[in-house]
mmCIF file of C-alpha atoms in Angstrom:
data_model
loop_
_atom_site.group_PDB
_atom_site.id
_atom_site.type_symbol
_atom_site.label_atom_id
_atom_site.label_comp_id
_atom_site.label_asym_id
_atom_site.label_seq_id
_atom_site.Cartn_x
_atom_site.Cartn_y
_atom_site.Cartn_z
ATOM 1 C CA MET R 1269 82.299 98.972 112.740
ATOM 2 C CA MET R 1270 84.034 98.168 116.038
ATOM 3 C CA SER R 1271 84.134 94.416 115.373
ATOM 4 C CA ASN R 1272 85.581 95.110 111.933
ATOM 5 C CA PHE R 1273 88.198 97.314 113.579
ATOM 6 C CA ILE R 1274 89.090 94.605 116.099
ATOM 7 C CA ASP R 1275 89.664 92.145 113.235
ATOM 8 C CA ILE R 1276 91.970 94.604 111.503
ATOM 9 C CA TYR R 1277 93.689 95.406 114.797
ATOM 10 C CA ASN R 1278 94.350 91.748 115.575
ATOM 11 C CA LYS R 1279 95.600 91.060 112.080
ATOM 12 C CA TYR R 1280 97.932 94.022 111.647
ATOM 13 C CA PHE R 1281 99.092 94.876 115.182
ATOM 14 C CA LYS R 1282 102.321 92.891 114.848
ATOM 15 C CA TYR R 1283 103.110 94.377 111.409
ATOM 16 C CA VAL R 1284 102.599 97.947 112.627
ATOM 17 C CA TYR R 1285 104.540 97.445 115.856
ATOM 18 C CA SER R 1286 107.373 95.692 114.065
ATOM 19 C CA ILE R 1287 107.795 98.409 111.423
ATOM 20 C CA SER R 1288 107.525 101.211 114.012
ATOM 21 C CA TYR R 1289 110.040 99.497 116.270
ATOM 22 C CA ARG R 1290 112.545 99.022 113.453
ATOM 23 C CA MET R 1291 112.067 102.641 112.409
ATOM 24 C CA ILE R 1292 112.268 104.189 115.880
ATOM 25 C CA GLY R 1293 114.251 101.692 117.905
ATOM 26 C CA LYS R 1294 112.435 102.068 121.243
ATOM 27 C CA HIS R 1295 109.519 100.021 122.518
ATOM 28 C CA ASP R 1296 107.578 102.872 124.198
ATOM 29 C CA ASP R 1297 107.859 105.184 121.229
ATOM 30 C CA ALA R 1298 106.967 102.366 118.836
ATOM 31 C CA MET R 1299 103.850 101.722 120.938
ATOM 32 C CA ASP R 1300 102.880 105.418 120.695
ATOM 33 C CA VAL R 1301 103.209 105.298 116.922
ATOM 34 C CA THR R 1302 101.261 102.021 116.793
ATOM 35 C CA GLN R 1303 98.472 103.600 118.844
ATOM 36 C CA GLU R 1304 98.351 106.644 116.565
ATOM 37 C CA VAL R 1305 98.243 104.427 113.454
ATOM 38 C CA PHE R 1306 95.271 102.386 114.700
ATOM 39 C CA PHE R 1307 93.492 105.499 115.949
ATOM 40 C CA ARG R 1308 93.719 106.901 112.431
ATOM 41 C CA VAL R 1309 92.643 103.554 110.959
ATOM 42 C CA TYR R 1310 89.512 103.597 113.149
ATOM 43 C CA LYS R 1311 88.631 107.098 112.028
ATOM 44 C CA ALA R 1312 89.136 106.155 108.367
ATOM 45 C CA LEU R 1313 87.369 102.795 108.622
ATOM 46 C CA SER R 1314 84.157 103.883 106.918
ATOM 47 C CA ARG R 1315 86.133 105.053 103.888
ATOM 48 C CA ILE R 1316 88.169 101.851 103.563
ATOM 49 C CA LYS R 1317 86.383 99.485 101.222
ATOM 50 C CA ASP R 1318 88.378 96.280 100.814
ATOM 51 C CA GLU R 1319 91.187 94.222 102.299
ATOM 52 C CA SER R 1320 93.917 95.386 99.887
ATOM 53 C CA THR R 1321 93.109 99.014 100.685
ATOM 54 C CA VAL R 1322 93.375 98.295 104.422
ATOM 55 C CA LYS R 1323 96.825 96.762 104.031
ATOM 56 C CA SER R 1324 98.206 99.521 101.832
ATOM 57 C CA TYR R 1325 96.643 102.219 104.040
ATOM 58 C CA ILE R 1326 98.165 100.702 107.174
ATOM 59 C CA TYR R 1327 101.654 100.401 105.652
ATOM 60 C CA ARG R 1328 101.463 103.928 104.338
ATOM 61 C CA ILE R 1329 100.415 105.563 107.579
ATOM 62 C CA THR R 1330 102.788 103.441 109.670
ATOM 63 C CA ILE R 1331 105.733 104.669 107.627
ATOM 64 C CA ASN R 1332 104.434 108.233 107.554
ATOM 65 C CA GLU R 1333 103.774 108.291 111.300
ATOM 66 C CA SER R 1334 107.214 106.828 112.050
ATOM 67 C CA LEU R 1335 108.911 109.391 109.788
ATOM 68 C CA ARG R 1336 106.817 112.160 111.334
ATOM 69 C CA TRP R 1337 107.802 110.967 114.818
ATOM 70 C CA LEU R 1338 111.490 110.855 113.876
ATOM 71 C CA ASN R 1339 111.271 114.310 112.345
ATOM 72 C CA LYS R 1340 109.458 115.709 115.382
ATOM 73 C CA ASN R 1341 111.913 114.197 117.824
ATOM 74 C CA LYS R 1342 114.951 114.871 115.629
ATOM 75 C CA LYS R 1343 116.195 111.336 116.015
ATOM 76 C CA PHE R 1344 118.445 111.499 112.987
ATOM 77 C CA SER R 1345 121.792 113.060 113.610
ATOM 78 C CA LEU R 1346 124.547 114.626 111.571
ATOM 79 C CA SER R 1347 126.188 111.215 111.302
ATOM 80 C CA GLU R 1348 123.274 110.151 109.116
ATOM 81 C CA VAL R 1349 124.081 112.840 106.605
ATOM 82 C CA SER R 1350 127.633 111.578 106.451
ATOM 83 C CA MET R 1351 126.242 108.049 106.156
ATOM 84 C CA GLU R 1352 124.215 109.117 103.166
ATOM 85 C CA LYS R 1353 127.357 110.479 101.531
ATOM 86 C CA GLU R 1354 129.195 107.316 102.502
ATOM 87 C CA GLY R 1355 126.533 105.224 100.804
ATOM 88 C CA MET R 1356 126.992 107.185 97.617
ATOM 89 C CA LYS R 1357 130.764 106.812 97.831
ATOM 90 C CA ASN R 1358 130.581 103.059 98.487
ATOM 91 C CA GLU R 1359 128.354 102.612 95.510
ATOM 92 C CA LEU R 1360 130.905 104.208 93.242
ATOM 93 C CA ILE R 1361 133.919 102.241 94.468
ATOM 94 C CA SER R 1362 133.089 98.878 92.951
ATOM 95 C CA ASP R 1363 136.730 97.800 92.562
ATOM 96 C CA GLU R 1364 137.369 97.784 96.292
ATOM 97 C CA LEU R 1365 134.526 95.463 97.169
ATOM 98 C CA SER R 1366 135.421 92.772 99.642
ATOM 99 C CA PRO R 1367 133.571 89.500 100.241
ATOM 100 C CA PHE R 1368 130.612 89.709 102.561
ATOM 101 C CA GLU R 1369 130.581 86.672 104.797
ATOM 102 C CA PHE R 1370 128.373 87.129 107.819
ATOM 103 C CA THR R 1371 126.146 84.546 109.373
ATOM 104 C CA VAL R 1372 123.074 85.606 111.300
ATOM 105 C CA SER R 1373 123.676 85.464 115.045
ATOM 106 C CA GLU R 1374 122.149 87.398 117.968
ATOM 107 C CA GLU R 1375 125.274 89.550 118.183
ATOM 108 C CA ILE R 1376 125.128 90.415 114.486
ATOM 109 C CA LYS R 1377 121.389 91.114 114.737
ATOM 110 C CA ASP R 1378 122.055 93.627 117.529
ATOM 111 C CA ARG R 1379 124.804 95.232 115.506
ATOM 112 C CA LEU R 1380 122.483 95.393 112.482
ATOM 113 C CA ASN R 1381 119.793 97.068 114.599
ATOM 114 C CA GLN R 1382 122.276 99.701 115.726
ATOM 115 C CA ILE R 1383 123.315 100.355 112.137
ATOM 116 C CA LEU R 1384 119.668 100.581 111.085
ATOM 117 C CA GLN R 1385 118.987 103.181 113.786
ATOM 118 C CA ASN R 1386 121.770 105.348 112.397
ATOM 119 C CA LEU R 1387 120.625 105.089 108.783
ATOM 120 C CA PRO R 1388 118.777 108.099 107.321
ATOM 121 C CA PRO R 1389 115.020 107.553 107.950
ATOM 122 C CA ASN R 1390 114.144 107.084 104.278
ATOM 123 C CA TYR R 1391 116.837 104.426 103.827
ATOM 124 C CA ARG R 1392 115.672 102.729 107.015
ATOM 125 C CA ALA R 1393 112.072 102.659 105.809
ATOM 126 C CA ILE R 1394 113.084 101.116 102.506
ATOM 127 C CA ILE R 1395 115.250 98.432 104.151
ATOM 128 C CA VAL R 1396 112.461 97.518 106.607
ATOM 129 C CA LEU R 1397 109.733 97.396 103.964
ATOM 130 C CA TYR R 1398 111.864 95.488 101.466
ATOM 131 C CA TYR R 1399 113.526 92.891 103.671
ATOM 132 C CA GLN R 1400 111.302 92.605 106.727
ATOM 133 C CA GLU R 1401 107.909 93.033 105.067
ATOM 134 C CA GLY R 1402 108.899 91.599 101.680
ATOM 135 C CA LEU R 1403 107.276 94.410 99.681
ATOM 136 C CA LYS R 1404 108.104 95.082 96.061
ATOM 137 C CA ILE R 1405 110.008 98.171 94.896
ATOM 138 C CA ALA R 1406 106.852 99.479 93.175
ATOM 139 C CA GLU R 1407 104.823 99.162 96.384
ATOM 140 C CA ILE R 1408 107.508 100.931 98.441
ATOM 141 C CA ALA R 1409 107.686 103.688 95.820
ATOM 142 C CA ASP R 1410 103.933 104.086 96.097
ATOM 143 C CA TYR R 1411 103.951 104.229 99.921
ATOM 144 C CA LEU R 1412 106.865 106.658 100.136
ATOM 145 C CA LYS R 1413 105.658 108.714 97.161
ATOM 146 C CA LYS R 1414 109.006 108.496 95.389
ATOM 147 C CA PRO R 1415 109.935 107.222 91.907
ATOM 148 C CA GLU R 1416 110.927 103.554 91.644
ATOM 149 C CA GLY R 1417 114.385 104.564 90.400
ATOM 150 C CA THR R 1418 114.991 106.589 93.551
ATOM 151 C CA ILE R 1419 113.928 103.676 95.745
ATOM 152 C CA LYS R 1420 116.345 101.349 93.926
ATOM 153 C CA VAL R 1421 119.207 103.832 94.338
ATOM 154 C CA TYR R 1422 118.405 104.340 98.044
ATOM 155 C CA LEU R 1423 118.242 100.579 98.547
ATOM 156 C CA GLN R 1424 121.681 100.071 96.975
ATOM 157 C CA ARG R 1425 123.130 102.909 99.062
ATOM 158 C CA ALA R 1426 121.582 101.583 102.263
ATOM 159 C CA LYS R 1427 122.979 98.117 101.556
ATOM 160 C CA ALA R 1428 126.410 99.609 100.876
ATOM 161 C CA ILE R 1429 126.309 101.452 104.212
ATOM 162 C CA ILE R 1430 125.166 98.334 106.098
ATOM 163 C CA LYS R 1431 127.860 96.195 104.553
ATOM 164 C CA ASN R 1432 130.527 98.781 105.264
ATOM 165 C CA LYS R 1433 129.450 99.316 108.876
ATOM 166 C CA LEU R 1434 129.197 95.584 109.566
ATOM 167 C CA GLN R 1435 132.665 95.006 108.191
ATOM 168 C CA GLU R 1436 134.052 97.999 110.119
ATOM 169 C CA GLY R 1437 132.672 96.541 113.332
ATOM 170 C CA HIS R 1438 134.133 93.132 112.479
ATOM 171 C CA LYS R 1439 137.715 94.432 112.064
ATOM 172 C CA MET M 1366 134.061 89.231 93.672
ATOM 173 C CA GLU M 1367 131.355 90.673 91.415
ATOM 174 C CA LYS M 1368 129.316 93.530 92.802
ATOM 175 C CA LYS M 1369 126.082 91.655 92.016
ATOM 176 C CA ASP M 1370 127.218 88.551 93.956
ATOM 177 C CA MET M 1371 128.172 90.685 96.920
ATOM 178 C CA TYR M 1372 124.768 92.339 96.988
ATOM 179 C CA ASP M 1373 123.108 88.957 96.650
ATOM 180 C CA GLN M 1374 124.970 87.909 99.792
ATOM 181 C CA ILE M 1375 123.838 91.028 101.635
ATOM 182 C CA ASP M 1376 120.289 90.458 100.358
ATOM 183 C CA ARG M 1377 120.272 86.942 101.776
ATOM 184 C CA PHE M 1378 121.807 88.133 105.023
ATOM 185 C CA LEU M 1379 119.260 90.953 105.466
ATOM 186 C CA LEU M 1380 116.344 88.685 104.581
ATOM 187 C CA ASP M 1381 117.467 86.265 107.297
ATOM 188 C CA ALA M 1382 118.374 88.886 109.880
ATOM 189 C CA LEU M 1383 115.381 91.222 109.585
ATOM 190 C CA GLU M 1384 112.473 89.237 110.949
ATOM 191 C CA ARG M 1385 109.279 90.744 112.297
ATOM 192 C CA ILE M 1386 109.648 91.673 115.963
ATOM 193 C CA GLU M 1387 107.185 90.184 118.432
ATOM 194 C CA PRO M 1388 105.482 92.872 120.526
ATOM 195 C CA PRO M 1389 105.889 92.419 124.316
ATOM 196 C CA HIS M 1390 103.204 90.420 126.100
ATOM 197 C CA GLY M 1391 100.135 92.502 127.000
ATOM 198 C CA SER M 1392 101.095 95.465 124.814
ATOM 199 C CA LYS M 1393 98.368 94.633 122.298
ATOM 200 C CA GLU M 1394 95.615 94.773 124.938
ATOM 201 C CA ASN M 1395 97.036 97.936 126.544
ATOM 202 C CA THR M 1396 97.176 99.756 123.220
ATOM 203 C CA LEU M 1397 93.571 98.817 122.466
ATOM 204 C CA ILE M 1398 92.480 100.225 125.843
ATOM 205 C CA LEU M 1399 94.354 103.482 125.155
ATOM 206 C CA ILE M 1400 92.758 103.750 121.703
ATOM 207 C CA ASN M 1401 89.321 103.269 123.287
ATOM 208 C CA VAL M 1402 90.017 106.017 125.824
ATOM 209 C CA ARG M 1403 91.061 108.375 123.019
ATOM 210 C CA LEU M 1404 87.949 107.513 121.007
ATOM 211 C CA GLN M 1405 85.695 108.160 124.012
ATOM 212 C CA ARG M 1406 87.396 111.540 124.577
ATOM 213 C CA LEU M 1407 86.956 112.376 120.896
ATOM 214 C CA ARG M 1408 83.254 111.466 121.000
ATOM 215 C CA ARG M 1409 82.759 113.586 124.143
ATOM 216 C CA ASN M 1410 84.482 116.580 122.549
ATOM 217 C CA LYS M 1411 82.361 116.210 119.422
ATOM 218 C CA LEU M 1412 79.211 116.053 121.520
ATOM 219 C CA TRP M 1413 80.172 119.211 123.432
ATOM 220 C CA SER M 1414 80.963 121.162 120.281
ATOM 221 C CA PHE M 1415 77.703 119.928 118.744
ATOM 222 C CA VAL M 1416 75.684 121.071 121.786
ATOM 223 C CA SER M 1417 77.455 124.468 121.950
ATOM 224 C CA LEU M 1418 77.016 125.052 118.226
ATOM 225 C CA GLY M 1419 73.355 123.998 118.424
ATOM 226 C CA LEU M 1420 72.773 126.386 121.331
ATOM 227 C CA ALA M 1421 74.532 129.250 119.542
ATOM 228 C CA SER M 1422 72.529 128.705 116.352
ATOM 229 C CA PHE M 1423 69.283 128.538 118.378
ATOM 230 C CA VAL M 1424 70.092 131.885 120.039
ATOM 231 C CA ALA M 1425 70.973 133.382 116.642
ATOM 232 C CA LEU M 1426 67.722 132.095 115.156
ATOM 233 C CA VAL M 1427 65.592 133.470 118.019
ATOM 234 C CA TYR M 1428 67.334 136.831 117.816
ATOM 235 C CA SER M 1429 66.997 137.110 114.028
ATOM 236 C CA THR M 1430 63.314 136.069 114.160
ATOM 237 C CA TRP M 1431 62.640 138.633 116.871
ATOM 238 C CA PHE M 1432 64.453 141.280 114.815
ATOM 239 C CA LEU M 1433 62.440 140.353 111.715
ATOM 240 C CA ILE M 1434 59.179 140.679 113.653
ATOM 241 C CA ILE M 1435 60.180 144.162 114.891
ATOM 242 C CA GLU M 1436 61.144 145.168 111.360
ATOM 243 C CA TRP M 1437 57.907 143.763 109.969
ATOM 244 C CA LYS M 1438 55.929 145.775 112.453
ATOM 245 C CA GLY M 1439 58.002 148.894 111.734
ATOM 246 C CA MET M 1440 57.331 148.606 108.054
ATOM 247 C CA GLU M 1441 53.558 148.500 108.720
ATOM 248 C CA THR M 1442 53.220 145.873 106.017
ATOM 249 C CA SER M 1443 50.068 144.462 107.593
ATOM 250 C CA HIS M 1444 48.459 147.912 107.440
ATOM 251 C CA TYR M 1445 49.531 148.183 103.827
ATOM 252 C CA LEU M 1446 48.029 144.753 103.013
ATOM 253 C CA LYS M 1447 44.707 145.859 104.517
ATOM 254 C CA LEU M 1448 44.759 148.894 102.286
ATOM 255 C CA ILE M 1449 45.027 146.700 99.149
ATOM 256 C CA PHE M 1450 41.417 145.727 99.659
ATOM 257 C CA THR M 1451 40.131 149.114 100.824
ATOM 258 C CA ASP M 1452 41.991 151.904 99.060
ATOM 259 C CA THR M 1453 43.848 151.045 95.829
ATOM 260 C CA ALA M 1454 44.852 154.650 95.188
ATOM 261 C CA THR M 1455 46.628 154.943 98.549
ATOM 262 C CA VAL M 1456 48.269 151.538 97.928
ATOM 263 C CA LEU M 1457 49.861 152.768 94.739
ATOM 264 C CA GLU M 1458 50.896 155.989 96.460
ATOM 265 C CA ASN M 1459 52.602 154.154 99.336
ATOM 266 C CA PHE M 1460 54.080 151.386 97.222
ATOM 267 C CA TYR M 1461 57.270 153.321 96.524
ATOM 268 C CA ASN M 1462 57.802 154.126 100.221
ATOM 269 C CA TRP M 1463 57.241 150.484 101.172
ATOM 270 C CA LEU M 1464 59.802 149.329 98.641
ATOM 271 C CA LEU M 1465 62.362 151.764 100.058
ATOM 272 C CA LEU M 1466 61.769 150.530 103.606
ATOM 273 C CA MET M 1467 62.179 146.926 102.487
ATOM 274 C CA GLY M 1468 65.393 147.776 100.645
ATOM 275 C CA GLU M 1469 66.859 149.558 103.664
ATOM 276 C CA SER M 1470 66.304 146.655 106.049
ATOM 277 C CA LEU M 1471 67.259 143.892 103.617
ATOM 278 C CA PRO M 1472 71.069 143.878 104.022
ATOM 279 C CA PHE M 1473 70.992 143.398 107.792
ATOM 280 C CA THR M 1474 68.031 141.054 108.072
ATOM 281 C CA GLY M 1475 69.246 139.138 105.020
ATOM 282 C CA LEU M 1476 72.672 138.683 106.561
ATOM 283 C CA LEU M 1477 71.167 137.473 109.821
ATOM 284 C CA MET M 1478 68.948 135.021 107.998
ATOM 285 C CA VAL M 1479 71.837 133.682 105.893
ATOM 286 C CA ILE M 1480 74.000 133.178 108.991
ATOM 287 C CA SER M 1481 71.203 131.424 110.888
ATOM 288 C CA VAL M 1482 70.173 129.180 108.016
ATOM 289 C CA SER M 1483 73.749 128.252 107.058
ATOM 290 C CA THR M 1484 74.622 127.449 110.695
ATOM 291 C CA ILE M 1485 71.603 125.190 111.024
ATOM 292 C CA LEU M 1486 72.284 123.526 107.677
ATOM 293 C CA SER M 1487 75.941 122.891 108.519
ATOM 294 C CA ILE M 1488 74.919 121.300 111.822
ATOM 295 C CA VAL M 1489 72.388 119.096 110.050
ATOM 296 C CA VAL M 1490 74.943 118.023 107.406
ATOM 297 C CA TRP M 1491 77.624 117.403 110.022
ATOM 298 C CA LYS M 1492 75.277 115.368 112.188
ATOM 299 C CA LEU M 1493 74.095 113.382 109.178
ATOM 300 C CA ASP M 1494 77.698 112.568 108.282
ATOM 301 C CA GLU M 1495 78.246 111.368 111.852
ATOM 302 C CA LEU M 1496 75.068 109.293 111.779
ATOM 303 C CA MET M 1497 76.018 107.727 108.451
ATOM 304 C CA ASN M 1498 79.116 106.225 110.058
ATOM 305 C CA THR M 1499 77.136 104.401 112.714
ATOM 306 C CA PRO M 1500 75.978 100.804 112.068
ATOM 307 C CA GLU M 1501 72.405 102.092 111.496
ATOM 308 C CA GLY M 1502 73.704 104.678 109.043
ATOM 309 C CA ILE M 1503 75.612 102.041 107.083
ATOM 310 C CA ILE M 1504 72.456 99.877 106.903
ATOM 311 C CA PHE M 1505 70.506 102.932 105.737
ATOM 312 C CA GLN M 1506 73.090 103.607 103.013
ATOM 313 C CA GLU M 1507 72.900 99.993 101.854
ATOM 314 C CA LEU M 1508 69.099 100.193 101.730
ATOM 315 C CA ALA M 1509 69.264 103.480 99.839
ATOM 316 C CA LYS M 1510 71.539 101.839 97.254
ATOM 317 C CA GLY M 1511 68.917 99.113 96.824
ATOM 318 C CA GLY M 1512 71.017 96.393 98.425
ATOM 319 C CA LYS M 1513 70.166 94.169 101.332
ATOM 320 C CA ALA M 1514 71.032 95.429 104.794
#
């Protein structure tokens, strides 16, 4: 059982840390969440039958633990609520769209990380799972226990917020 | 610019910008050590609760057995059994009284017995569940299913 756990640990440690870090934004807190995730994986190991179950279980509890941590530590502020509204507004104003011409640099990556940390947790989770982990909408919907339509809408809103914030910072 | 094209640009940008983050050097090993410490603490706590529960159920069993013996003696059932072979008329006469005595003591002794037996059974089931998660337990399960260990 322990050797099986070590294999899983070695394989998924980077995934779990990376998602937790993107969700929480601090190394120490991301490590706490990572530890909690693998502790729960160890306890559930006898019930996990195959490789696909392991992967989906790990993604699910990583997101849940990160959201639980954010909720417990109240890391989302009032500005996130306004961001959510802003996302909805940006989605509606299609006529005022401006070109999006950013190239990936270290400076832009830092700025993107800051924007991510201010996104509502659900939006953040969707962005991380979709772009960083390359999951499909259906998989994300399954992990977050939300309809696929809702995930698509959240994704569009999150992208609208990111675009807007990046362009605001560029002006 | 079309909305779709703009989102395609953001999609490409986010795909490029959001790469997996490398954990700091040594953090993987440290986390594994911390998980091990937590697991050891969990095992120790489980062992303590198992021992305390086992001790409590043993005390309950001894007490209920002792109580049953006292009740048994009080009911003079052994005397009554002797009479079955010696005096049938007296047996029939005392049968009603014996039934009443049994009925009076049943609720309390029954309750004690149920508590003792259910405590012991729950410990056995809990321990079995624990054992089934050990490597030996998994081999046993495989054998029970008819597969090779």
